[in-house]
Coordinates of C-alpha atoms in Angstrom, one line a residue:
Chain J
D8 CA -37.5 34.2 10.6
I9 CA -39.5 36.7 12.6
Q10 CA -37.6 39.8 13.6
M11 CA -38.5 41.9 16.7
T12 CA -37.6 45.5 16.9
Q13 CA -37.8 47.5 20.2
S14 CA -37.9 51.2 20.6
P15 CA -36.3 53.1 22.1
S16 CA -33.0 51.3 22.7
S17 CA -32.5 53.4 25.8
L18 CA -34.7 55.7 27.9
S19 CA -34.1 58.0 30.8
A20 CA -37.0 58.6 33.2
S21 CA -37.7 59.7 36.7
V22 CA -39.4 57.9 39.6
G23 CA -43.1 58.4 39.2
D24 CA -43.0 58.8 35.4
R25 CA -45.2 56.8 33.1
V26 CA -43.1 54.9 30.6
T27 CA -44.0 53.1 27.4
I28 CA -41.7 50.8 25.4
T29 CA -42.7 49.6 21.9
C30 CA -42.0 46.3 20.2
R31 CA -42.7 45.6 16.5
A32 CA -42.7 42.2 14.8
S33 CA -41.7 41.7 11.2
Q34 CA -44.9 39.8 10.6
S35 CA -48.1 39.2 12.5
I36 CA -47.6 37.2 15.7
S37 CA -51.2 37.4 17.0
S38 CA -50.8 37.8 20.7
Y39 CA -47.8 35.6 21.1
L40 CA -45.7 38.3 22.7
N41 CA -43.9 38.2 26.1
W42 CA -42.1 40.8 28.1
Y43 CA -39.1 40.3 30.4
Q44 CA -37.2 42.5 32.8
Q45 CA -33.5 41.9 33.4
K46 CA -31.3 43.6 36.1
P47 CA -27.5 43.6 35.9
G48 CA -26.0 40.2 36.7
K49 CA -29.4 38.6 37.0
A50 CA -31.5 36.3 34.9
P51 CA -34.5 37.7 33.0
K52 CA -37.8 37.7 34.8
L53 CA -41.2 37.2 33.1
L54 CA -43.5 40.2 33.4
I55 CA -46.2 39.9 30.8
Y56 CA -47.2 36.9 28.6
A57 CA -49.7 36.7 25.7
A58 CA -49.3 40.4 25.1
S59 CA -51.4 41.5 28.1
S60 CA -51.5 38.9 30.8
L61 CA -49.7 39.9 34.0
Q62 CA -47.4 37.1 35.4
S63 CA -48.2 36.1 39.0
G64 CA -46.5 38.3 41.5
V65 CA -45.7 41.2 39.1
P66 CA -46.9 44.6 40.3
S67 CA -50.0 46.0 38.6
R68 CA -48.1 49.1 37.5
F69 CA -46.9 46.9 34.6
S70 CA -49.2 46.4 31.7
G71 CA -49.0 45.2 28.1
S72 CA -51.1 45.7 25.0
G73 CA -51.2 45.1 21.3
S74 CA -51.7 42.3 18.8
G75 CA -50.6 41.5 15.3
T76 CA -47.3 43.4 14.8
D77 CA -47.3 46.2 17.3
F78 CA -47.1 45.9 21.1
T79 CA -46.4 48.1 24.1
L80 CA -45.2 47.7 27.6
T81 CA -46.3 50.4 30.0
I82 CA -45.1 51.1 33.5
S83 CA -47.7 53.5 35.0
S84 CA -45.5 55.0 37.8
L85 CA -41.9 54.2 37.8
Q86 CA -40.4 52.8 41.0
P87 CA -36.6 52.7 41.8
E88 CA -36.6 49.0 41.3
D89 CA -37.9 49.2 37.8
F90 CA -34.7 50.6 36.3
A91 CA -33.5 47.7 34.3
T92 CA -33.4 46.4 30.7
Y93 CA -36.6 45.1 29.1
Y94 CA -36.9 42.6 26.3
C95 CA -39.9 41.6 24.2
Q96 CA -40.0 38.0 22.8
Q97 CA -42.2 36.4 20.2
S98 CA -43.4 32.9 20.8
Y99 CA -45.5 32.5 17.6
T100 CA -42.9 30.6 15.6
L101 CA -40.0 29.3 17.8
Y102 CA -38.7 32.3 19.7
T103 CA -37.0 35.7 19.0
F104 CA -36.1 38.4 21.4
G105 CA -36.0 42.1 20.7
Q106 CA -32.7 43.9 21.2
G107 CA -33.7 45.3 24.6
T108 CA -34.6 48.7 26.0
K109 CA -32.4 50.0 28.8
L110 CA -34.4 52.1 31.3
E111 CA -32.1 54.5 33.2
I112 CA -32.7 57.0 35.9
K113 CA -32.8 60.6 34.8
Chain U
Q16 CA -40.9 26.2 44.9
V17 CA -39.7 26.0 41.3
Q18 CA -36.0 26.3 40.9
L19 CA -33.6 25.9 38.1
V20 CA -30.0 25.7 39.4
Q21 CA -27.2 25.9 37.0
S22 CA -23.6 24.8 37.3
G23 CA -20.8 27.3 38.1
S24 CA -18.7 29.5 35.9
E25 CA -16.2 27.9 33.5
L26 CA -12.9 29.1 32.1
K27 CA -11.9 27.1 29.0
K28 CA -9.2 27.3 26.3
P29 CA -10.1 27.6 22.7
G30 CA -10.8 24.2 21.2
A31 CA -11.9 22.7 24.5
S32 CA -15.4 21.6 25.4
V33 CA -17.7 22.6 28.2
K34 CA -20.9 21.0 29.7
V35 CA -23.3 23.2 31.5
S36 CA -26.0 21.7 33.7
C37 CA -29.4 22.9 34.8
K38 CA -31.0 21.0 37.7
A39 CA -34.8 21.5 38.1
S40 CA -36.7 21.1 41.3
G41 CA -40.2 21.9 42.6
Y42 CA -42.1 20.6 39.6
T43 CA -42.5 17.6 37.3
F44 CA -39.4 17.8 35.1
T45 CA -41.0 16.1 32.1
S46 CA -44.0 18.4 32.0
Y47 CA -42.0 21.4 30.9
A48 CA -39.6 21.8 28.0
M49 CA -36.2 23.3 28.5
N50 CA -34.8 26.2 26.5
W51 CA -31.3 27.5 26.3
V52 CA -30.5 31.3 25.9
R53 CA -27.2 32.9 25.3
Q54 CA -26.2 36.4 26.4
A55 CA -22.8 37.7 25.2
P56 CA -21.1 40.3 27.3
G57 CA -23.1 43.6 27.1
Q58 CA -25.4 42.1 24.5
G59 CA -29.0 41.0 24.4
L60 CA -30.7 37.6 24.7
E61 CA -30.4 35.0 22.0
W62 CA -32.5 31.9 21.9
M63 CA -30.4 28.8 21.2
G64 CA -33.0 26.2 21.1
W65 CA -35.0 23.8 23.2
I66 CA -35.3 20.2 24.2
N67 CA -38.4 18.1 24.7
T68 CA -38.0 16.6 28.2
N69 CA -40.4 13.7 27.3
T70 CA -38.7 12.5 24.2
G71 CA -35.3 14.1 24.5
N72 CA -35.7 15.5 21.0
P73 CA -33.7 18.8 20.6
T74 CA -34.4 21.7 18.3
Y75 CA -31.6 24.1 17.5
A76 CA -31.9 27.7 16.4
Q77 CA -30.0 28.9 13.4
G78 CA -26.4 29.5 14.3
F79 CA -26.4 26.8 17.0
T80 CA -26.1 23.6 15.0
G81 CA -23.0 21.4 15.0
R82 CA -21.1 22.4 18.1
F83 CA -24.0 22.7 20.5
V84 CA -25.7 19.7 22.0
F85 CA -28.7 19.6 24.4
S86 CA -29.2 16.5 26.5
L87 CA -31.1 15.3 29.5
D88 CA -30.8 13.0 32.5
T89 CA -34.4 12.7 33.6
S90 CA -33.5 10.5 36.6
V91 CA -32.0 13.6 38.2
S92 CA -34.2 16.2 36.6
T93 CA -31.3 17.8 34.8
A94 CA -30.8 19.4 31.4
Y95 CA -27.4 19.9 29.8
L96 CA -25.8 22.1 27.2
Q97 CA -22.5 20.9 25.7
I98 CA -20.4 23.2 23.5
S99 CA -17.5 21.7 21.7
S100 CA -14.6 23.3 19.8
L101 CA -15.0 26.4 21.9
K102 CA -14.2 29.8 20.3
A103 CA -13.6 33.2 21.9
E104 CA -17.0 34.3 20.6
D105 CA -18.7 31.6 22.7
T106 CA -17.8 33.7 25.8
A107 CA -21.2 34.4 27.3
V108 CA -23.7 33.8 30.0
Y109 CA -25.8 30.8 29.2
Y110 CA -29.3 30.5 30.7
C111 CA -31.8 27.6 30.9
A112 CA -35.5 28.5 31.0
R113 CA -38.5 26.3 31.1
I114 CA -41.8 26.4 29.2
D115 CA -45.1 24.7 29.8
E116 CA -45.5 22.4 26.8
G117 CA -49.2 22.4 27.3
S118 CA -49.4 26.2 27.3
P119 CA -50.3 27.8 23.9
T120 CA -48.4 31.0 24.8
R121 CA -45.1 29.2 25.6
E122 CA -43.6 32.0 27.8
F123 CA -40.4 31.3 29.7
D124 CA -41.7 31.4 33.2
Y125 CA -38.7 30.3 35.2
W126 CA -35.0 30.8 34.5
G127 CA -31.8 29.4 35.9
Q128 CA -29.3 31.9 37.4
G129 CA -27.0 31.7 34.4
T130 CA -23.6 30.2 33.8
L131 CA -20.7 32.3 32.6
V132 CA -18.5 30.5 30.1
T133 CA -15.2 32.3 29.4
V134 CA -13.1 31.1 26.5
S135 CA -9.6 32.5 26.6
S136 CA -6.1 31.2 26.0

């Protein structure tokens, strides 16, 4: 099974900060990497698919990069509505989620 | 617009069964596979498996065989998750989420709102 490891597990930041979250796969997954945002009590929302493609309607301050085993999600200038938990997911072989990164207000 | 609307919260006793529904609208139901994802209280997302909406063939992730059954009623564009012999550790929010079977990237682009299943005596 492919394991996904996110870092950090939690992160404190301020509005306007640039934030990067990392996701590492236990084996190469090419670009089969997706990112989701989840707010408390809500369903996850797709942000980025295929490592770097922005889902329709998602603000351009979100971006993704990487291939193989190492991936990043970057938020260029944090907005109040971005404080949430973020999950990576591999779709190379079936599906596996990372453990999540909780982004909190500093 | 695409919508996945799930059935309401359930409170069940250990040993009972539950059936969660996920009704799709706004797209051709059989053009998208349906996945199920579990989220235990305060925990992360766990993929349970998926069902091919054309053939009805299910695939279960490790740890979700035996007591978990995915099914469909294509006449009403609805997917179901049934869990039998419920245990306290089945307490979780269960989500349905679709994927485009024709897409090579297979991202989960739309999700249901989630169904809380609570197992308690």
